[in-house]
């Protein structure tokens, strides 16, 4: 499989999963606010965005196994940058909450922050190294 084919295959999974995640997250929020589901039903419906959130990780794992070593190196560095930012932010904010009385930061935001940081790092590294 070529890098281009692997990338195309990755995005054909990533884009629908992301749309499903965003749409189902909004639906769960609206259902919760409307109060139309009892709590067990809301828990059951909340599983949909959770599964949709996990699909991009699986797709990325598969993508990493299908690309060449150079692109894999770029991807690993971008993933590390995203994880470093998320871990630093979570730990730093935790200290601020615990010692300085900062408002709580929901762990919900760690997943989107990771993907944004990863995307920025991947784009920067691709430009830096001239990756295809």
Short mmCIF file of N, CA, C and O in Angstrom, two decimals:
data_model
loop_
_atom_site.label_atom_id
_atom_site.label_comp_id
_atom_site.label_asym_id
_atom_site.label_seq_id
_atom_site.Cartn_x
_atom_site.Cartn_y
_atom_site.Cartn_z
N UNK A 1 0.85 -1.18 0.00
CA UNK A 1 0.00 0.00 0.00
C UNK A 1 0.90 1.24 0.00
O UNK A 1 1.84 1.32 0.77
N UNK A 2 0.57 2.21 -0.83
CA UNK A 2 1.35 3.44 -0.87
C UNK A 2 0.93 4.37 0.27
O UNK A 2 -0.14 4.20 0.87
N UNK A 3 1.77 5.36 0.53
CA UNK A 3 1.44 6.35 1.56
C UNK A 3 0.16 7.09 1.22
O UNK A 3 -0.65 7.40 2.11
N UNK A 4 -0.03 7.39 -0.05
CA UNK A 4 -1.23 8.11 -0.48
C UNK A 4 -2.49 7.27 -0.24
O UNK A 4 -3.52 7.78 0.20
N UNK A 5 -2.40 5.98 -0.56
CA UNK A 5 -3.54 5.09 -0.33
C UNK A 5 -3.83 4.97 1.17
O UNK A 5 -5.00 4.99 1.58
N UNK A 6 -2.79 4.87 1.98
CA UNK A 6 -2.97 4.77 3.42
C UNK A 6 -3.61 6.04 3.97
O UNK A 6 -4.52 5.98 4.82
N UNK A 7 -3.17 7.19 3.47
CA UNK A 7 -3.74 8.46 3.92
C UNK A 7 -5.19 8.58 3.53
O UNK A 7 -6.04 8.99 4.33
N UNK A 8 -5.51 8.21 2.30
CA UNK A 8 -6.90 8.26 1.84
C UNK A 8 -7.77 7.33 2.68
O UNK A 8 -8.87 7.70 3.11
N UNK A 9 -7.28 6.14 2.94
CA UNK A 9 -8.02 5.17 3.75
C UNK A 9 -8.22 5.69 5.18
O UNK A 9 -9.29 5.53 5.76
N UNK A 10 -7.19 6.34 5.73
CA UNK A 10 -7.27 6.91 7.07
C UNK A 10 -8.37 7.97 7.14
O UNK A 10 -9.21 7.97 8.04
N UNK A 11 -8.38 8.88 6.18
CA UNK A 11 -9.37 9.97 6.20
C UNK A 11 -10.78 9.48 5.90
O UNK A 11 -11.74 10.09 6.35
N UNK A 12 -10.93 8.37 5.17
CA UNK A 12 -12.28 7.85 4.92
C UNK A 12 -12.89 7.26 6.19
O UNK A 12 -14.11 7.09 6.27
N UNK A 13 -12.07 6.95 7.17
CA UNK A 13 -12.57 6.52 8.48
C UNK A 13 -12.65 7.70 9.44
O UNK A 13 -13.62 7.87 10.16
N UNK A 14 -11.61 8.54 9.43
CA UNK A 14 -11.51 9.65 10.37
C UNK A 14 -12.64 10.66 10.23
O UNK A 14 -13.27 11.06 11.22
N UNK A 15 -12.92 11.09 9.02
CA UNK A 15 -13.93 12.13 8.81
C UNK A 15 -15.32 11.67 9.24
O UNK A 15 -15.98 12.37 10.04
N UNK A 16 -15.82 10.51 8.80
CA UNK A 16 -17.14 10.09 9.28
C UNK A 16 -17.18 9.87 10.80
O UNK A 16 -18.18 10.20 11.45
N UNK A 17 -16.10 9.34 11.37
CA UNK A 17 -16.07 9.12 12.83
C UNK A 17 -16.13 10.45 13.57
O UNK A 17 -16.81 10.57 14.59
N UNK A 18 -15.43 11.45 13.06
CA UNK A 18 -15.45 12.77 13.69
C UNK A 18 -16.83 13.41 13.58
O UNK A 18 -17.34 13.99 14.55
N UNK A 19 -17.45 13.28 12.43
CA UNK A 19 -18.81 13.80 12.25
C UNK A 19 -19.78 13.08 13.18
O UNK A 19 -20.63 13.71 13.83
N UNK A 20 -19.64 11.76 13.29
CA UNK A 20 -20.49 10.98 14.19
C UNK A 20 -20.25 11.41 15.65
O UNK A 20 -21.19 11.54 16.42
N UNK A 21 -19.00 11.63 16.01
CA UNK A 21 -18.69 12.06 17.37
C UNK A 21 -19.33 13.40 17.68
O UNK A 21 -20.00 13.56 18.71
N UNK A 22 -19.15 14.36 16.79
CA UNK A 22 -19.71 15.69 17.03
C UNK A 22 -21.23 15.66 17.05
O UNK A 22 -21.87 16.26 17.92
N UNK A 23 -21.83 14.97 16.08
CA UNK A 23 -23.28 14.89 16.01
C UNK A 23 -23.90 14.17 17.19
O UNK A 23 -24.89 14.62 17.78
N UNK A 24 -23.30 13.05 17.58
CA UNK A 24 -23.85 12.31 18.70
C UNK A 24 -23.60 13.03 20.03
O UNK A 24 -24.42 12.95 20.94
N UNK A 25 -22.49 13.75 20.13
CA UNK A 25 -22.25 14.55 21.33
C UNK A 25 -23.32 15.63 21.48
O UNK A 25 -23.86 15.85 22.57
N UNK A 26 -23.62 16.28 20.37
CA UNK A 26 -24.68 17.30 20.39
C UNK A 26 -26.03 16.68 20.72
O UNK A 26 -26.80 17.22 21.52
N UNK A 27 -26.31 15.52 20.14
CA UNK A 27 -27.59 14.85 20.41
C UNK A 27 -27.72 14.46 21.88
O UNK A 27 -28.79 14.66 22.48
N UNK A 28 -26.65 13.94 22.47
CA UNK A 28 -26.70 13.56 23.88
C UNK A 28 -26.93 14.80 24.75
O UNK A 28 -27.72 14.78 25.69
N UNK A 29 -26.26 15.89 24.40
CA UNK A 29 -26.44 17.14 25.15
C UNK A 29 -27.88 17.62 25.06
O UNK A 29 -28.50 18.00 26.06
N UNK A 30 -28.45 17.60 23.86
CA UNK A 30 -29.83 18.05 23.68
C UNK A 30 -30.81 17.13 24.40
O UNK A 30 -31.79 17.60 25.01
N UNK A 31 -30.58 15.83 24.33
CA UNK A 31 -31.44 14.89 25.04
C UNK A 31 -31.36 15.09 26.54
O UNK A 31 -32.37 15.02 27.25
N UNK A 32 -30.17 15.37 27.03
CA UNK A 32 -29.99 15.61 28.46
C UNK A 32 -30.72 16.88 28.89
O UNK A 32 -31.44 16.90 29.89
N UNK A 33 -30.55 17.94 28.11
CA UNK A 33 -31.21 19.21 28.45
C UNK A 33 -32.72 19.12 28.35
O UNK A 33 -33.44 19.76 29.11
N UNK A 34 -33.21 18.33 27.40
CA UNK A 34 -34.66 18.19 27.23
C UNK A 34 -35.27 17.30 28.29
O UNK A 34 -36.48 17.35 28.54
N UNK A 35 -34.47 16.46 28.90
CA UNK A 35 -34.96 15.58 29.95
C UNK A 35 -35.91 14.51 29.45
O UNK A 35 -36.77 14.04 30.20
N UNK A 36 -35.76 14.09 28.20
CA UNK A 36 -36.68 13.11 27.62
C UNK A 36 -36.27 11.66 27.92
O UNK A 36 -37.07 10.75 27.73
N UNK A 37 -35.03 11.48 28.38
CA UNK A 37 -34.57 10.12 28.67
C UNK A 37 -34.30 9.98 30.17
O UNK A 37 -33.74 10.88 30.79
N UNK A 38 -34.65 8.83 30.73
CA UNK A 38 -34.24 8.59 32.11
C UNK A 38 -32.72 8.40 32.14
O UNK A 38 -32.09 8.16 31.11
N UNK A 39 -32.14 8.48 33.31
CA UNK A 39 -30.69 8.40 33.44
C UNK A 39 -30.08 7.14 32.81
O UNK A 39 -29.09 7.26 32.08
N UNK A 40 -30.66 5.94 33.00
CA UNK A 40 -30.07 4.77 32.32
C UNK A 40 -30.09 4.89 30.79
O UNK A 40 -29.15 4.48 30.12
N UNK A 41 -31.15 5.47 30.25
CA UNK A 41 -31.22 5.68 28.81
C UNK A 41 -30.17 6.67 28.33
O UNK A 41 -29.57 6.51 27.27
N UNK A 42 -29.93 7.71 29.14
CA UNK A 42 -28.92 8.70 28.79
C UNK A 42 -27.52 8.08 28.82
O UNK A 42 -26.71 8.36 27.93
N UNK A 43 -27.28 7.21 29.79
CA UNK A 43 -26.00 6.49 29.82
C UNK A 43 -25.85 5.63 28.57
O UNK A 43 -24.76 5.57 27.98
N UNK A 44 -26.90 4.96 28.17
CA UNK A 44 -26.84 4.09 26.98
C UNK A 44 -26.56 4.90 25.72
O UNK A 44 -25.73 4.51 24.89
N UNK A 45 -27.22 6.04 25.58
CA UNK A 45 -27.02 6.89 24.40
C UNK A 45 -25.63 7.53 24.41
O UNK A 45 -25.02 7.73 23.36
N UNK A 46 -25.11 7.80 25.60
CA UNK A 46 -23.78 8.42 25.71
C UNK A 46 -22.67 7.50 25.24
O UNK A 46 -21.55 7.95 25.01
N UNK A 47 -22.96 6.22 25.07
CA UNK A 47 -21.96 5.28 24.58
C UNK A 47 -21.62 5.56 23.11
O UNK A 47 -20.49 5.33 22.66
N UNK A 48 -22.58 6.10 22.36
CA UNK A 48 -22.36 6.35 20.92
C UNK A 48 -21.19 7.31 20.69
O UNK A 48 -20.28 6.98 19.92
N UNK A 49 -21.17 8.51 21.31
CA UNK A 49 -20.00 9.36 21.08
C UNK A 49 -18.70 8.78 21.64
O UNK A 49 -17.62 9.05 21.12
N UNK A 50 -18.81 7.95 22.68
CA UNK A 50 -17.60 7.32 23.23
C UNK A 50 -16.99 6.39 22.19
O UNK A 50 -15.78 6.42 21.94
N UNK A 51 -17.81 5.57 21.56
CA UNK A 51 -17.31 4.66 20.53
C UNK A 51 -16.78 5.47 19.34
O UNK A 51 -15.70 5.18 18.81
N UNK A 52 -17.53 6.51 18.95
CA UNK A 52 -17.09 7.34 17.82
C UNK A 52 -15.78 8.04 18.14
O UNK A 52 -14.98 8.31 17.24
N UNK A 53 -15.52 8.33 19.40
CA UNK A 53 -14.27 8.97 19.81
C UNK A 53 -13.11 7.99 19.72
O UNK A 53 -11.98 8.37 19.44
N UNK A 54 -13.36 6.71 19.95
CA UNK A 54 -12.30 5.71 19.93
C UNK A 54 -11.91 5.29 18.51
O UNK A 54 -10.78 4.86 18.28
N UNK A 55 -12.81 5.41 17.57
CA UNK A 55 -12.55 4.99 16.19
C UNK A 55 -11.34 5.70 15.58
O UNK A 55 -10.49 5.06 14.96
N UNK A 56 -11.19 7.04 15.75
CA UNK A 56 -9.98 7.68 15.18
C UNK A 56 -8.67 7.14 15.74
O UNK A 56 -7.68 7.09 15.02
N UNK A 57 -8.66 6.70 17.00
CA UNK A 57 -7.44 6.12 17.54
C UNK A 57 -7.12 4.81 16.84
O UNK A 57 -5.96 4.54 16.50
N UNK A 58 -8.14 4.00 16.61
CA UNK A 58 -7.94 2.75 15.87
C UNK A 58 -7.48 3.05 14.44
O UNK A 58 -6.55 2.41 13.93
N UNK A 59 -8.12 4.02 13.80
CA UNK A 59 -7.76 4.37 12.42
C UNK A 59 -6.32 4.87 12.35
O UNK A 59 -5.60 4.55 11.41
N UNK A 60 -5.91 5.62 13.35
CA UNK A 60 -4.55 6.13 13.37
C UNK A 60 -3.55 4.98 13.58
O UNK A 60 -2.47 4.96 12.97
N UNK A 61 -3.90 4.05 14.43
CA UNK A 61 -3.05 2.88 14.65
C UNK A 61 -2.85 2.12 13.32
O UNK A 61 -1.73 1.75 12.97
N UNK A 62 -3.95 1.91 12.62
CA UNK A 62 -3.87 1.21 11.33
C UNK A 62 -3.05 2.02 10.33
O UNK A 62 -2.21 1.46 9.61
N UNK A 63 -3.28 3.32 10.28
CA UNK A 63 -2.54 4.22 9.38
C UNK A 63 -1.04 4.13 9.65
O UNK A 63 -0.24 4.04 8.72
N UNK A 64 -0.68 4.14 10.93
CA UNK A 64 0.74 4.09 11.29
C UNK A 64 1.40 2.78 10.81
O UNK A 64 2.58 2.77 10.49
N UNK A 65 0.64 1.71 10.76
CA UNK A 65 1.21 0.44 10.31
C UNK A 65 1.31 0.36 8.79
O UNK A 65 1.98 -0.54 8.27
N UNK A 66 0.68 1.29 8.09
CA UNK A 66 0.64 1.22 6.62
C UNK A 66 1.57 2.23 5.93
O UNK A 66 1.75 2.15 4.72
N UNK A 67 2.13 3.18 6.67
CA UNK A 67 2.98 4.19 6.05
C UNK A 67 4.45 3.83 6.22
O UNK A 67 4.81 2.96 7.00
N UNK A 68 5.31 4.56 5.49
CA UNK A 68 6.75 4.26 5.57
C UNK A 68 7.36 4.81 6.86
O UNK A 68 6.71 5.52 7.62
N UNK A 69 8.62 4.46 7.08
CA UNK A 69 9.30 4.80 8.34
C UNK A 69 9.42 6.30 8.55
O UNK A 69 9.32 6.78 9.68
N UNK A 70 9.68 7.04 7.50
CA UNK A 70 9.84 8.49 7.64
C UNK A 70 8.53 9.13 8.10
O UNK A 70 8.51 9.91 9.06
N UNK A 71 7.44 8.82 7.41
CA UNK A 71 6.15 9.39 7.81
C UNK A 71 5.73 8.89 9.19
O UNK A 71 5.12 9.63 9.97
N UNK A 72 6.06 7.65 9.51
CA UNK A 72 5.76 7.12 10.84
C UNK A 72 6.50 7.92 11.91
O UNK A 72 5.95 8.24 12.96
N UNK A 73 7.73 8.30 11.62
CA UNK A 73 8.51 9.11 12.56
C UNK A 73 7.86 10.48 12.76
O UNK A 73 7.76 10.96 13.90
N UNK A 74 7.41 11.09 11.68
CA UNK A 74 6.72 12.38 11.78
C UNK A 74 5.45 12.22 12.62
O UNK A 74 5.16 13.05 13.50
N UNK A 75 4.70 11.17 12.36
CA UNK A 75 3.45 10.94 13.11
C UNK A 75 3.72 10.71 14.59
O UNK A 75 3.00 11.23 15.45
N UNK A 76 4.74 9.93 14.91
CA UNK A 76 5.06 9.66 16.31
C UNK A 76 5.47 10.94 17.03
O UNK A 76 5.08 11.17 18.18
N UNK A 77 6.25 11.78 16.37
CA UNK A 77 6.65 13.05 16.99
C UNK A 77 5.44 13.95 17.21
O UNK A 77 5.32 14.62 18.25
N UNK A 78 4.52 13.97 16.26
CA UNK A 78 3.31 14.79 16.40
C UNK A 78 2.43 14.25 17.53
O UNK A 78 1.87 15.03 18.32
N UNK A 79 2.31 12.92 17.61
CA UNK A 79 1.52 12.33 18.68
C UNK A 79 2.14 12.66 20.04
O UNK A 79 1.43 12.98 21.00
N UNK A 80 3.46 12.57 20.13
CA UNK A 80 4.14 12.89 21.38
C UNK A 80 3.91 14.35 21.76
O UNK A 80 3.66 14.65 22.93
N UNK A 81 3.96 15.25 20.79
CA UNK A 81 3.72 16.66 21.08
C UNK A 81 2.30 16.87 21.60
O UNK A 81 2.09 17.62 22.57
N UNK A 82 1.33 16.21 20.98
CA UNK A 82 -0.05 16.32 21.44
C UNK A 82 -0.23 15.79 22.85
O UNK A 82 -0.87 16.41 23.70
N UNK A 83 0.36 14.63 23.11
CA UNK A 83 0.27 14.04 24.45
C UNK A 83 1.00 14.88 25.49
O UNK A 83 0.52 15.05 26.61
N UNK A 84 2.16 15.43 25.13
CA UNK A 84 2.90 16.27 26.06
C UNK A 84 2.09 17.51 26.43
O UNK A 84 2.04 17.90 27.60
N UNK A 85 1.42 18.11 25.44
CA UNK A 85 0.60 19.28 25.74
C UNK A 85 -0.57 18.92 26.65
O UNK A 85 -0.83 19.61 27.64
N UNK A 86 -1.26 17.83 26.33
CA UNK A 86 -2.42 17.42 27.13
C UNK A 86 -2.01 17.08 28.56
O UNK A 86 -2.64 17.51 29.53
N UNK A 87 -0.93 16.31 28.70
CA UNK A 87 -0.48 15.94 30.05
C UNK A 87 -0.01 17.17 30.83
O UNK A 87 -0.30 17.30 32.02
N UNK A 88 0.71 18.06 30.17
CA UNK A 88 1.17 19.28 30.84
C UNK A 88 0.00 20.16 31.25
O UNK A 88 -0.04 20.69 32.37
N UNK A 89 -0.95 20.31 30.35
CA UNK A 89 -2.12 21.13 30.65
C UNK A 89 -2.93 20.52 31.80
O UNK A 89 -3.31 21.23 32.74
N UNK A 90 -3.19 19.23 31.74
CA UNK A 90 -3.98 18.57 32.78
C UNK A 90 -3.29 18.67 34.14
O UNK A 90 -3.92 19.00 35.15
N UNK A 91 -2.00 18.39 34.17
CA UNK A 91 -1.27 18.45 35.45
C UNK A 91 -1.17 19.88 35.97
O UNK A 91 -1.39 20.13 37.15
N UNK A 92 -0.83 20.80 35.08
CA UNK A 92 -0.69 22.20 35.50
C UNK A 92 -2.01 22.75 36.02
O UNK A 92 -2.05 23.41 37.06
N UNK A 93 -3.07 22.49 35.28
CA UNK A 93 -4.37 22.99 35.70
C UNK A 93 -4.82 22.33 37.00
O UNK A 93 -5.44 22.96 37.86
N UNK A 94 -4.46 21.06 37.17
CA UNK A 94 -4.76 20.36 38.42
C UNK A 94 -4.11 21.03 39.61
O UNK A 94 -4.73 21.20 40.67
N UNK A 95 -2.85 21.43 39.45
CA UNK A 95 -2.18 22.16 40.52
C UNK A 95 -2.87 23.49 40.79
O UNK A 95 -3.05 23.88 41.96
N UNK A 96 -3.26 24.19 39.73
CA UNK A 96 -3.94 25.48 39.91
C UNK A 96 -5.29 25.29 40.61
O UNK A 96 -5.67 26.09 41.46
N UNK A 97 -6.01 24.23 40.25
CA UNK A 97 -7.28 23.94 40.93
C UNK A 97 -7.06 23.62 42.40
O UNK A 97 -7.76 24.13 43.27
N UNK A 98 -6.08 22.78 42.64
CA UNK A 98 -5.85 22.28 44.00
C UNK A 98 -5.31 23.37 44.93
O UNK A 98 -5.78 23.51 46.06
N UNK A 99 -4.34 24.15 44.45
CA UNK A 99 -3.68 25.11 45.33
C UNK A 99 -4.16 26.55 45.19
O UNK A 99 -4.09 27.32 46.14
N UNK A 100 -4.62 26.94 44.01
CA UNK A 100 -4.96 28.34 43.79
C UNK A 100 -6.46 28.58 43.63
O UNK A 100 -6.88 29.70 43.41
N UNK A 101 -7.25 27.52 43.70
CA UNK A 101 -8.69 27.68 43.59
C UNK A 101 -9.18 28.02 42.19
O UNK A 101 -10.24 28.64 42.02
N UNK A 102 -8.42 27.62 41.17
CA UNK A 102 -8.83 27.87 39.79
C UNK A 102 -10.10 27.08 39.49
O UNK A 102 -10.36 26.04 40.11
N UNK A 103 -10.92 27.55 38.54
CA UNK A 103 -12.14 26.80 38.20
C UNK A 103 -11.78 25.44 37.61
O UNK A 103 -10.72 25.26 37.01
N UNK A 104 -12.68 24.48 37.78
CA UNK A 104 -12.44 23.13 37.27
C UNK A 104 -12.41 23.11 35.75
O UNK A 104 -13.19 23.79 35.09
N UNK A 105 -11.51 22.32 35.21
CA UNK A 105 -11.44 22.07 33.77
C UNK A 105 -11.94 20.65 33.54
O UNK A 105 -11.38 19.70 34.06
N UNK A 106 -13.01 20.52 32.79
CA UNK A 106 -13.58 19.20 32.53
C UNK A 106 -12.60 18.36 31.71
O UNK A 106 -12.01 18.84 30.74
N UNK A 107 -12.46 17.10 32.09
CA UNK A 107 -11.59 16.20 31.33
C UNK A 107 -12.15 15.95 29.92
O UNK A 107 -11.44 15.46 29.05
N UNK A 108 -13.39 16.32 29.70
CA UNK A 108 -13.99 16.21 28.36
C UNK A 108 -13.12 16.92 27.32
O UNK A 108 -13.03 16.47 26.18
N UNK A 109 -12.50 18.02 27.70
CA UNK A 109 -11.75 18.84 26.75
C UNK A 109 -10.39 18.27 26.40
O UNK A 109 -9.76 18.72 25.43
N UNK A 110 -9.92 17.27 27.13
CA UNK A 110 -8.59 16.74 26.85
C UNK A 110 -8.50 16.05 25.49
O UNK A 110 -7.50 16.15 24.80
N UNK A 111 -9.55 15.34 25.08
CA UNK A 111 -9.53 14.68 23.77
C UNK A 111 -9.47 15.69 22.62
O UNK A 111 -8.58 15.56 21.76
N UNK A 112 -10.35 16.69 22.56
CA UNK A 112 -10.21 17.65 21.45
C UNK A 112 -8.90 18.43 21.50
O UNK A 112 -8.31 18.72 20.46
N UNK A 113 -8.41 18.75 22.71
CA UNK A 113 -7.14 19.46 22.81
C UNK A 113 -6.02 18.59 22.25
O UNK A 113 -5.14 19.08 21.54
N UNK A 114 -6.05 17.29 22.55
CA UNK A 114 -5.03 16.39 22.01
C UNK A 114 -5.04 16.41 20.48
O UNK A 114 -3.99 16.56 19.85
N UNK A 115 -6.22 16.23 19.88
CA UNK A 115 -6.29 16.14 18.42
C UNK A 115 -5.89 17.45 17.75
O UNK A 115 -5.26 17.45 16.69
N UNK A 116 -6.23 18.57 18.35
CA UNK A 116 -5.83 19.87 17.79
C UNK A 116 -4.32 20.03 17.89
O UNK A 116 -3.65 20.41 16.92
N UNK A 117 -3.76 19.71 19.07
CA UNK A 117 -2.30 19.81 19.24
C UNK A 117 -1.57 18.85 18.30
O UNK A 117 -0.56 19.22 17.69
N UNK A 118 -2.09 17.65 18.17
CA UNK A 118 -1.49 16.68 17.25
C UNK A 118 -1.52 17.21 15.82
O UNK A 118 -0.52 17.13 15.10
N UNK A 119 -2.66 17.75 15.40
CA UNK A 119 -2.79 18.24 14.02
C UNK A 119 -1.83 19.39 13.75
O UNK A 119 -1.20 19.44 12.68
N UNK A 120 -1.73 20.32 14.69
CA UNK A 120 -0.80 21.45 14.53
C UNK A 120 0.64 20.94 14.46
O UNK A 120 1.42 21.36 13.60
N UNK A 121 0.99 20.02 15.36
CA UNK A 121 2.35 19.48 15.36
C UNK A 121 2.63 18.70 14.08
O UNK A 121 3.71 18.82 13.50
N UNK A 122 1.66 17.90 13.61
CA UNK A 122 1.86 17.13 12.38
C UNK A 122 2.06 18.07 11.19
O UNK A 122 2.94 17.83 10.35
N UNK A 123 1.28 19.13 11.13
CA UNK A 123 1.43 20.10 10.03
C UNK A 123 2.79 20.80 10.11
O UNK A 123 3.49 20.94 9.09
N UNK A 124 3.19 21.21 11.31
CA UNK A 124 4.48 21.89 11.47
C UNK A 124 5.65 20.96 11.13
O UNK A 124 6.59 21.37 10.44
N UNK A 125 5.58 19.73 11.59
CA UNK A 125 6.64 18.78 11.31
C UNK A 125 6.70 18.42 9.83
O UNK A 125 7.77 18.23 9.27
N UNK A 126 5.54 18.33 9.21
CA UNK A 126 5.50 18.03 7.78
C UNK A 126 6.15 19.16 6.99
O UNK A 126 6.94 18.91 6.07
N UNK A 127 5.86 20.40 7.38
CA UNK A 127 6.51 21.54 6.71
C UNK A 127 8.01 21.57 7.00
O UNK A 127 8.80 21.85 6.10
N UNK A 128 8.37 21.27 8.22
CA UNK A 128 9.78 21.31 8.61
C UNK A 128 10.61 20.28 7.87
O UNK A 128 11.71 20.57 7.38
N UNK A 129 10.10 19.07 7.81
CA UNK A 129 10.87 17.98 7.20
C UNK A 129 10.56 17.79 5.73
O UNK A 129 11.20 16.97 5.06
N UNK A 130 9.60 18.52 5.20
CA UNK A 130 9.24 18.37 3.80
C UNK A 130 8.63 17.03 3.47
O UNK A 130 8.82 16.49 2.39
N UNK A 131 7.87 16.49 4.44
CA UNK A 131 7.23 15.19 4.23
C UNK A 131 6.18 15.33 3.14
O UNK A 131 5.54 16.37 3.00
N UNK A 132 5.98 14.27 2.39
CA UNK A 132 4.97 14.31 1.30
C UNK A 132 3.56 14.40 1.84
O UNK A 132 3.24 14.02 2.91
#
